[in-house]
PDB file of N, CA and C in Angstrom:
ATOM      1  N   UNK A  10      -7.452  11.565  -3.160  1.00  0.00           N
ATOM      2  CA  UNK A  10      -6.031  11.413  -2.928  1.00  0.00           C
ATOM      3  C   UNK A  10      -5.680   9.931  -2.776  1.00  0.00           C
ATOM      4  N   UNK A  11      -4.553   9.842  -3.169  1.00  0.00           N
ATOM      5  CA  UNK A  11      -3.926   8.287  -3.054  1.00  0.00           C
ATOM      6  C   UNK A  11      -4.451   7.898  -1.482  1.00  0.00           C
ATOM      7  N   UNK A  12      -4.067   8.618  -0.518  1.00  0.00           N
ATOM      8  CA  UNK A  12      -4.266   8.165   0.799  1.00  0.00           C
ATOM      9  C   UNK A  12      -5.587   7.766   1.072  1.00  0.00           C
ATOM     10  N   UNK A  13      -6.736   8.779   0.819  1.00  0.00           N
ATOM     11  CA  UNK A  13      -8.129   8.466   0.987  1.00  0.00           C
ATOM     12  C   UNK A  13      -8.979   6.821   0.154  1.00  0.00           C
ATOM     13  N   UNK A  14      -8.304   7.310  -0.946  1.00  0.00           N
ATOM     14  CA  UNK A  14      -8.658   5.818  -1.772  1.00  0.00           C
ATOM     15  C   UNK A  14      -8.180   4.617  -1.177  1.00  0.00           C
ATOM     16  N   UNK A  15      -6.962   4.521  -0.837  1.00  0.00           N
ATOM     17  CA  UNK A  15      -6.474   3.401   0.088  1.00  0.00           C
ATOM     18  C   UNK A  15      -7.230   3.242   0.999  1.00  0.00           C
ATOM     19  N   UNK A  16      -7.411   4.550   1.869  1.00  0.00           N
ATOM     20  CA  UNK A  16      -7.966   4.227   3.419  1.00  0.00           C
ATOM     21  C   UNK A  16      -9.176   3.320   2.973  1.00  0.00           C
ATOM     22  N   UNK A  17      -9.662   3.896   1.825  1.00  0.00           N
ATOM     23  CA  UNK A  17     -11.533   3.075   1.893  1.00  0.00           C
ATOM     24  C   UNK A  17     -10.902   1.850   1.466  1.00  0.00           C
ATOM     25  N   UNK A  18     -10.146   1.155   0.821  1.00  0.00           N
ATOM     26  CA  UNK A  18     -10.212  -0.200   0.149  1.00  0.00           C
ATOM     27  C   UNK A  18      -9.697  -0.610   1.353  1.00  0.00           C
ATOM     28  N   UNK A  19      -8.862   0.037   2.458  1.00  0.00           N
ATOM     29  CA  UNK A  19      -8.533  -1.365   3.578  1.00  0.00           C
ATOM     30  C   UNK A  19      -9.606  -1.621   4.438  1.00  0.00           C
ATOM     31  N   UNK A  20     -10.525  -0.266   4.633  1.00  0.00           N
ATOM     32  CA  UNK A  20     -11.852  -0.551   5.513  1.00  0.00           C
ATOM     33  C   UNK A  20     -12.568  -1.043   5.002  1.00  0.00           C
ATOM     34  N   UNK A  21     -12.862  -1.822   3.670  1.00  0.00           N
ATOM     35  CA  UNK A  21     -14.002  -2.410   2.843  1.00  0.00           C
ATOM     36  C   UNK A  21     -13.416  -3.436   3.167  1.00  0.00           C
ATOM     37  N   UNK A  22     -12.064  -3.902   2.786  1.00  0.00           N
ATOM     38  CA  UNK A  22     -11.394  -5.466   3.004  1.00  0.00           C
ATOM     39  C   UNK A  22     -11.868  -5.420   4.367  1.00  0.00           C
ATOM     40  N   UNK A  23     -11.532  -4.842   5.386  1.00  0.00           N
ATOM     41  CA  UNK A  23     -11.482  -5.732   7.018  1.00  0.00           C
ATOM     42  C   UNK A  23     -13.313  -5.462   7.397  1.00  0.00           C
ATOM     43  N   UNK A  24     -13.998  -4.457   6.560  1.00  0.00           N
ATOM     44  CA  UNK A  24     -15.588  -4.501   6.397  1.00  0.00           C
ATOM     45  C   UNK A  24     -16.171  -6.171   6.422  1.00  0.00           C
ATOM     46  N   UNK A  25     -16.304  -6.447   5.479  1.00  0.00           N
ATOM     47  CA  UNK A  25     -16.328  -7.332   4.093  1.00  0.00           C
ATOM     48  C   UNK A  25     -15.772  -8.759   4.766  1.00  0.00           C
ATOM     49  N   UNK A  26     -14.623  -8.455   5.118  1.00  0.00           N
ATOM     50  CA  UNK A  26     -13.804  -9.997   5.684  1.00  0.00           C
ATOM     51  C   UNK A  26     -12.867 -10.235   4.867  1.00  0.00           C
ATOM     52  N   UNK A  27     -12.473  -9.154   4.131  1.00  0.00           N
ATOM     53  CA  UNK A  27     -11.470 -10.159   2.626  1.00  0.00           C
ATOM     54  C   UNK A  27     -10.364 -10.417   3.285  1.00  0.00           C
ATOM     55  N   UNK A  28      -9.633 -11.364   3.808  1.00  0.00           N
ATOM     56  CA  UNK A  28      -8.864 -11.789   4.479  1.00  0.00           C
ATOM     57  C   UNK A  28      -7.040 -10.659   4.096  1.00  0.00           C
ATOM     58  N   UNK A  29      -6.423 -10.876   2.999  1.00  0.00           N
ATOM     59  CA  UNK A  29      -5.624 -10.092   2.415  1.00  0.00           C
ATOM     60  C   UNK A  29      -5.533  -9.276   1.751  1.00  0.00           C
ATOM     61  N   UNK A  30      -4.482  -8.464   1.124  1.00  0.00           N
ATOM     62  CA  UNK A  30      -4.120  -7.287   0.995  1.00  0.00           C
ATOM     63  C   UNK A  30      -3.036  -7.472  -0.172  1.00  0.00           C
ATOM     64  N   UNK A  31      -2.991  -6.641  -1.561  1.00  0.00           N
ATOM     65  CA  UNK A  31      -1.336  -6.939  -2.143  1.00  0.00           C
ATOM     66  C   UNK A  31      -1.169  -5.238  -2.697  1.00  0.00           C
ATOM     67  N   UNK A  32      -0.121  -5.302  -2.688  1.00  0.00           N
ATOM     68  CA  UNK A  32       0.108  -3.465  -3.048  1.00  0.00           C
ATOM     69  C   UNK A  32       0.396  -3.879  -4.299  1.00  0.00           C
ATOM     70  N   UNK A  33      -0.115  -2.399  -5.324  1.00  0.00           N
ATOM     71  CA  UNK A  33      -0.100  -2.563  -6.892  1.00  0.00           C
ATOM     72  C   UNK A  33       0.073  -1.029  -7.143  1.00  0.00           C
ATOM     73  N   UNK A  34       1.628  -1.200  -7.940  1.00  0.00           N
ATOM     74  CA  UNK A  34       2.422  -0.130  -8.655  1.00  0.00           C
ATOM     75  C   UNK A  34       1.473   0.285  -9.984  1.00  0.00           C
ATOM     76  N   UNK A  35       1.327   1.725  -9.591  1.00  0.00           N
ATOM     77  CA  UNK A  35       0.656   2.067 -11.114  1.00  0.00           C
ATOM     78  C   UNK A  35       1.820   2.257 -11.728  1.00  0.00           C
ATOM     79  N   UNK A  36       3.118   2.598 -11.769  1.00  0.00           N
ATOM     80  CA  UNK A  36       4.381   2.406 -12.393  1.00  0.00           C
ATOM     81  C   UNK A  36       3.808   4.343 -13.151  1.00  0.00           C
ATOM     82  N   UNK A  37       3.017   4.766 -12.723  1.00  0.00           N
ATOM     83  CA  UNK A  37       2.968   6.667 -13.258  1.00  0.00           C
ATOM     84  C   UNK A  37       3.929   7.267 -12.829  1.00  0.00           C
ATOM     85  N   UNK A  38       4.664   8.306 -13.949  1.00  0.00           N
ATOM     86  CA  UNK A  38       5.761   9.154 -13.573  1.00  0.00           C
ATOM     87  C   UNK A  38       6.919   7.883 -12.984  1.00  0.00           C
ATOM     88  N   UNK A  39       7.376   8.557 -12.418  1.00  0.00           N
ATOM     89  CA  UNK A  39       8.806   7.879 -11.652  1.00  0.00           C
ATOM     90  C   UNK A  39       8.377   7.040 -10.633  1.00  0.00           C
ATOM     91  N   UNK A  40       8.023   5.703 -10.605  1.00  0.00           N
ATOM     92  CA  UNK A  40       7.516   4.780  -9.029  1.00  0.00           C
ATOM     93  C   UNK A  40       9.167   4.799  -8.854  1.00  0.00           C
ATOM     94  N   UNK A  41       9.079   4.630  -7.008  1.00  0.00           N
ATOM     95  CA  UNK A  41      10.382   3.931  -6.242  1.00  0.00           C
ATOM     96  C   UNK A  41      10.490   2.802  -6.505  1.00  0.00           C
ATOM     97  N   UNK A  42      11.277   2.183  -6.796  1.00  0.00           N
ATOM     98  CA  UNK A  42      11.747   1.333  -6.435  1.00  0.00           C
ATOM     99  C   UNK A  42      11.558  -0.077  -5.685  1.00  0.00           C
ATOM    100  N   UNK A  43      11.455   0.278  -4.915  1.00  0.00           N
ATOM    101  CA  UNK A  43      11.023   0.167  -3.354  1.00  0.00           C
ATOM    102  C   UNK A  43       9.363  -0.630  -3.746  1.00  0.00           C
ATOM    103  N   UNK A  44       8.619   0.580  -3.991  1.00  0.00           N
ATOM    104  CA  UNK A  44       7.258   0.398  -3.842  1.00  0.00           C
ATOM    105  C   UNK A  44       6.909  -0.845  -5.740  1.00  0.00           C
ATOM    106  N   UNK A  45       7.705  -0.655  -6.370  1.00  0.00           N
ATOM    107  CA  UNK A  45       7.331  -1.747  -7.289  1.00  0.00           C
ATOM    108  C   UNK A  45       7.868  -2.661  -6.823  1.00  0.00           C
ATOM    109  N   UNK A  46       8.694  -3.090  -6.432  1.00  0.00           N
ATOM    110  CA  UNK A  46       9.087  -4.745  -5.579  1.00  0.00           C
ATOM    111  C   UNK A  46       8.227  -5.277  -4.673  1.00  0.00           C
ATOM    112  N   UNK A  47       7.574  -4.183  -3.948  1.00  0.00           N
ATOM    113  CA  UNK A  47       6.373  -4.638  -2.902  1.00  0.00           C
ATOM    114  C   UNK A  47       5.392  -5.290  -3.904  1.00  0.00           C
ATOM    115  N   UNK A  48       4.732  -5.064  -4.969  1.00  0.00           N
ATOM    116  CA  UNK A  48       4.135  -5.309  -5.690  1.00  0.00           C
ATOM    117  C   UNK A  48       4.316  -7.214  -6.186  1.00  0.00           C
ATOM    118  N   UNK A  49       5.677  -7.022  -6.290  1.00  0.00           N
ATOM    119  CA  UNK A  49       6.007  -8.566  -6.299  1.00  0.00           C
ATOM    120  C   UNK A  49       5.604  -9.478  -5.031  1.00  0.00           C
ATOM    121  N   UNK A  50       5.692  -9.215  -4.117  1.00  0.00           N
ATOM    122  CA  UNK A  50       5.328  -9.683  -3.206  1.00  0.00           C
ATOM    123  C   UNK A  50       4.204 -10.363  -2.789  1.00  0.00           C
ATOM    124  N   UNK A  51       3.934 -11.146  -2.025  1.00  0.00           N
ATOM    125  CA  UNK A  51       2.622 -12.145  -1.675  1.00  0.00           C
ATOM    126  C   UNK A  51       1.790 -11.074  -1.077  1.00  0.00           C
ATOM    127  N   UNK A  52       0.687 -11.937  -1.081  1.00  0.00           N
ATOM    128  CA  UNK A  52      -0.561 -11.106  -0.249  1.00  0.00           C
ATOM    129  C   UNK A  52      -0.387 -11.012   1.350  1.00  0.00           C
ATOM    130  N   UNK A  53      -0.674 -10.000   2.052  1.00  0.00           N
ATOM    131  CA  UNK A  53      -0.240  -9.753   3.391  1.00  0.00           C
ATOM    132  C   UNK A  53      -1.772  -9.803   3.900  1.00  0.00           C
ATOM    133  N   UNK A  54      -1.510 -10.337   5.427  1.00  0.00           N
ATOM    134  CA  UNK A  54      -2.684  -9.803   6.049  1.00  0.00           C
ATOM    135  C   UNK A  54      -3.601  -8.412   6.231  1.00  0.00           C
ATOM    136  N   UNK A  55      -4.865  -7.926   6.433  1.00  0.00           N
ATOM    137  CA  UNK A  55      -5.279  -6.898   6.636  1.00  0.00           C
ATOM    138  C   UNK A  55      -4.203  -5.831   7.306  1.00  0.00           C
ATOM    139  N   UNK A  56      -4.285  -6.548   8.764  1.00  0.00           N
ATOM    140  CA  UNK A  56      -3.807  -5.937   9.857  1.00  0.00           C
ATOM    141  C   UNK A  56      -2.054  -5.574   9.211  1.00  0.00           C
ATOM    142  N   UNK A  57      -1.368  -6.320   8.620  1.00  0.00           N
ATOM    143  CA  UNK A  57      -0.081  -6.412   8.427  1.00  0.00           C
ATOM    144  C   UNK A  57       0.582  -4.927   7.869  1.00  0.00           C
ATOM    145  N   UNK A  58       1.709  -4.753   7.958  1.00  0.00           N
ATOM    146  CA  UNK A  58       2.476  -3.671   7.310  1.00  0.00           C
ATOM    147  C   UNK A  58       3.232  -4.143   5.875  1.00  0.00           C
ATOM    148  N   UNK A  59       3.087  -3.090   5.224  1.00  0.00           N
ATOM    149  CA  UNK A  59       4.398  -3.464   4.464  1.00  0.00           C
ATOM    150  C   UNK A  59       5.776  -2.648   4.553  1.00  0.00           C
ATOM    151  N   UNK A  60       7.046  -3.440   4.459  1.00  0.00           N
ATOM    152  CA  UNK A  60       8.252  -2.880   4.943  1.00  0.00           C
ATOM    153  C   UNK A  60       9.017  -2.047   4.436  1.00  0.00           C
ATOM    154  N   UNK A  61       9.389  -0.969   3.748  1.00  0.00           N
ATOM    155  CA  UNK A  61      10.083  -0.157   2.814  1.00  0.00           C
ATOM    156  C   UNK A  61      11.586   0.499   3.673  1.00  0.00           C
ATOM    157  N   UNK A  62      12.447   0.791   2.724  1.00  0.00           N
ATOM    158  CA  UNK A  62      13.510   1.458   3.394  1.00  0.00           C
ATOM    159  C   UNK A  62      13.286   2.780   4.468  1.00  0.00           C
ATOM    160  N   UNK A  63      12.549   3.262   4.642  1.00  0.00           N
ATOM    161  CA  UNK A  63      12.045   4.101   4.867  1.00  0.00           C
ATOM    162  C   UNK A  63      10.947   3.964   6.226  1.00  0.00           C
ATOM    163  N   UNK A  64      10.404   2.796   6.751  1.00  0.00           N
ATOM    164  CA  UNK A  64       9.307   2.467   7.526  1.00  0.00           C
ATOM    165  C   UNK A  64       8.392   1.463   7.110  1.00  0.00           C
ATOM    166  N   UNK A  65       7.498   1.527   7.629  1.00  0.00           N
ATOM    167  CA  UNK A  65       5.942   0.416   7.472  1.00  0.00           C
ATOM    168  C   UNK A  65       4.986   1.044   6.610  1.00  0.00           C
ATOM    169  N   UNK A  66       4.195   1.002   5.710  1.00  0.00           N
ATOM    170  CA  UNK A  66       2.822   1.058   5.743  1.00  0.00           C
ATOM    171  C   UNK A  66       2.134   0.257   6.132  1.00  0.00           C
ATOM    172  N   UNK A  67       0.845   0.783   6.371  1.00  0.00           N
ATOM    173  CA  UNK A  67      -0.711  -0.274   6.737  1.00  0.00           C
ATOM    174  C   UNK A  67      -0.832  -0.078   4.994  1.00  0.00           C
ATOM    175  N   UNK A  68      -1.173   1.171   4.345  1.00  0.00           N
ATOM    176  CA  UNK A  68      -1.946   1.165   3.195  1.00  0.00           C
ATOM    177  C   UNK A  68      -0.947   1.648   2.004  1.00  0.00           C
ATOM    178  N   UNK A  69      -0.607   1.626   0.745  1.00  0.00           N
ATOM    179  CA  UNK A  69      -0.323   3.342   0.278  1.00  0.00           C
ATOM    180  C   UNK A  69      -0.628   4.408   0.286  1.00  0.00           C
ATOM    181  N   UNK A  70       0.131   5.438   1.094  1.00  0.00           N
ATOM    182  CA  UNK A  70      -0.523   6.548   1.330  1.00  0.00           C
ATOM    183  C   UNK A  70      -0.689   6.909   2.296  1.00  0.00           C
ATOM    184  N   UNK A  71      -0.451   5.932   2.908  1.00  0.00           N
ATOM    185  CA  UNK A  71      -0.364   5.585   5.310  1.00  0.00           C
ATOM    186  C   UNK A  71       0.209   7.165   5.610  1.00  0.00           C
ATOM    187  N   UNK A  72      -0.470   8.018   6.543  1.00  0.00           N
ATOM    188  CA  UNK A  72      -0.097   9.374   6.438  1.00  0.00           C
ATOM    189  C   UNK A  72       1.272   9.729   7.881  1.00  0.00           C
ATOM    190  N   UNK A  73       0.971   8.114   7.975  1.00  0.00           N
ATOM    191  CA  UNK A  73       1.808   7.650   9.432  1.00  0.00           C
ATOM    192  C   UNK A  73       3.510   7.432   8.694  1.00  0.00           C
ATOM    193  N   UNK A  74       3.593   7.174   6.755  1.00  0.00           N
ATOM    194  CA  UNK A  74       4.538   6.873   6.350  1.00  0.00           C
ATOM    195  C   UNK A  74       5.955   8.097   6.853  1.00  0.00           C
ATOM    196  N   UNK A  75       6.953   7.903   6.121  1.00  0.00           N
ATOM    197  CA  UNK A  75       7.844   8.931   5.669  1.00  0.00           C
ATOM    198  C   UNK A  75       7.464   9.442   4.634  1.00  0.00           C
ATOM    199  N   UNK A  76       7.606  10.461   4.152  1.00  0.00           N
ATOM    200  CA  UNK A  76       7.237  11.517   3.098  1.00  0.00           C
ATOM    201  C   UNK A  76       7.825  10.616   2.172  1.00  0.00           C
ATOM    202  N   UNK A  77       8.840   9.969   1.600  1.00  0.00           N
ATOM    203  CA  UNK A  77      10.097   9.643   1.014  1.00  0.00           C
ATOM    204  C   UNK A  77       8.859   8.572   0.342  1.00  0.00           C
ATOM    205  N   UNK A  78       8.211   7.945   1.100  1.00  0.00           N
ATOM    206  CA  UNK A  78       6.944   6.994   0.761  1.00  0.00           C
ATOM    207  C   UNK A  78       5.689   7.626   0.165  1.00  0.00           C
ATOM    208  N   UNK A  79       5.629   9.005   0.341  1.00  0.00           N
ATOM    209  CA  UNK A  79       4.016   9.800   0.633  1.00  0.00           C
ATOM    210  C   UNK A  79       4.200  10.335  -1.174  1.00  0.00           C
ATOM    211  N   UNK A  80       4.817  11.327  -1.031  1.00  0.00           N
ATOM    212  CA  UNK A  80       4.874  12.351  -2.257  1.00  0.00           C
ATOM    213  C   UNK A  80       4.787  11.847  -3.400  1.00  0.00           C
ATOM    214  N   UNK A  81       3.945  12.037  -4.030  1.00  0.00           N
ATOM    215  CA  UNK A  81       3.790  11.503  -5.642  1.00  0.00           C
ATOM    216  C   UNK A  81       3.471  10.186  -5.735  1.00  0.00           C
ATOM    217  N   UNK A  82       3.188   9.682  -4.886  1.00  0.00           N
ATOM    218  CA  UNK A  82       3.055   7.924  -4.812  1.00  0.00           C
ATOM    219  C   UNK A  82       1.390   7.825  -5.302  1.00  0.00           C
ATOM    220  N   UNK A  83       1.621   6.688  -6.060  1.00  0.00           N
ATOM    221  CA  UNK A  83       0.091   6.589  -7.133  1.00  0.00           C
ATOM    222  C   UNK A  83       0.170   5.067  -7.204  1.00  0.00           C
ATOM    223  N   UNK A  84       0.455   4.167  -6.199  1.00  0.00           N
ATOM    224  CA  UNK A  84      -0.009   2.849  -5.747  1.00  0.00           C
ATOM    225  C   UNK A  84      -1.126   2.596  -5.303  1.00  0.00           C
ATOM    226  N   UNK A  85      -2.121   1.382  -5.427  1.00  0.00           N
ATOM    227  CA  UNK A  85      -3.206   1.186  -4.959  1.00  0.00           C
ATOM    228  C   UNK A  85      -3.162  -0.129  -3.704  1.00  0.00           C
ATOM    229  N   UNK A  86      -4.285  -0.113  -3.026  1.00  0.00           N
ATOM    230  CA  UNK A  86      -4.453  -1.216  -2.585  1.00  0.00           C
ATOM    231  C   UNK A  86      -5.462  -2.385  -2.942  1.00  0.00           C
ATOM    232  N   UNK A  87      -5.101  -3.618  -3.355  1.00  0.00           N
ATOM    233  CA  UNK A  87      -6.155  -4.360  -3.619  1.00  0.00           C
ATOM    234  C   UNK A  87      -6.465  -5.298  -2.790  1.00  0.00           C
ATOM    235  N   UNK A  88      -7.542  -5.632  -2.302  1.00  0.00           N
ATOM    236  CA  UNK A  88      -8.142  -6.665  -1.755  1.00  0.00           C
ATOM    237  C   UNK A  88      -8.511  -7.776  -2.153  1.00  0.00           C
ATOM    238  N   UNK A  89      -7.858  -8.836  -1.722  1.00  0.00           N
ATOM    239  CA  UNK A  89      -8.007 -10.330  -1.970  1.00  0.00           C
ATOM    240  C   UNK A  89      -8.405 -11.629  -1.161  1.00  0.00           C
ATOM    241  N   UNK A  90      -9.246 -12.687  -1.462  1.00  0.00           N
ATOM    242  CA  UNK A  90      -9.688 -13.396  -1.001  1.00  0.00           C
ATOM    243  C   UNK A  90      -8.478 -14.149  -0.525  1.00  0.00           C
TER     244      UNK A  90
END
């Protein structure tokens, strides 16, 4: 699941030490909005959230999100030096 795959790439980054984090739109089916602009965005800290109309994530897929964020969402997380 989107969520599980995330969970492991943020525990390998803060594993590992990779200092940041950037969210990446697979743009499948219908992406929000929302979640492809994050994509534009700089690299965030591990620990950091990202901000959506809707709430925070830690990851894509954060099960802590709003649904509005959850359902059908096919974003990844990548880890960066």
């Amino acid at each position: 699941s989107t969520s599980a795959i995330n969970l492991g790439a943020l525990e390998a980054g803060r594993r590992f030490g990779t200092p940041r984090k950037s969210w990446i739109s697979q743009k499948i089916g219908e992406p929000r909005d929302w979640h492809i602009a994050l994509e534009g965005q700089k690299p965030i800290g591990q620990d950091e959230a990202w901000d959506t109309p809707y709430g925070s994530l830690i990851y894509p897929g954060d099960p802590n999100a709003s649904p509005k964020d959850l359902y059908n969402c096919s974003c990844v997380l990548i880890n960066e030096e």
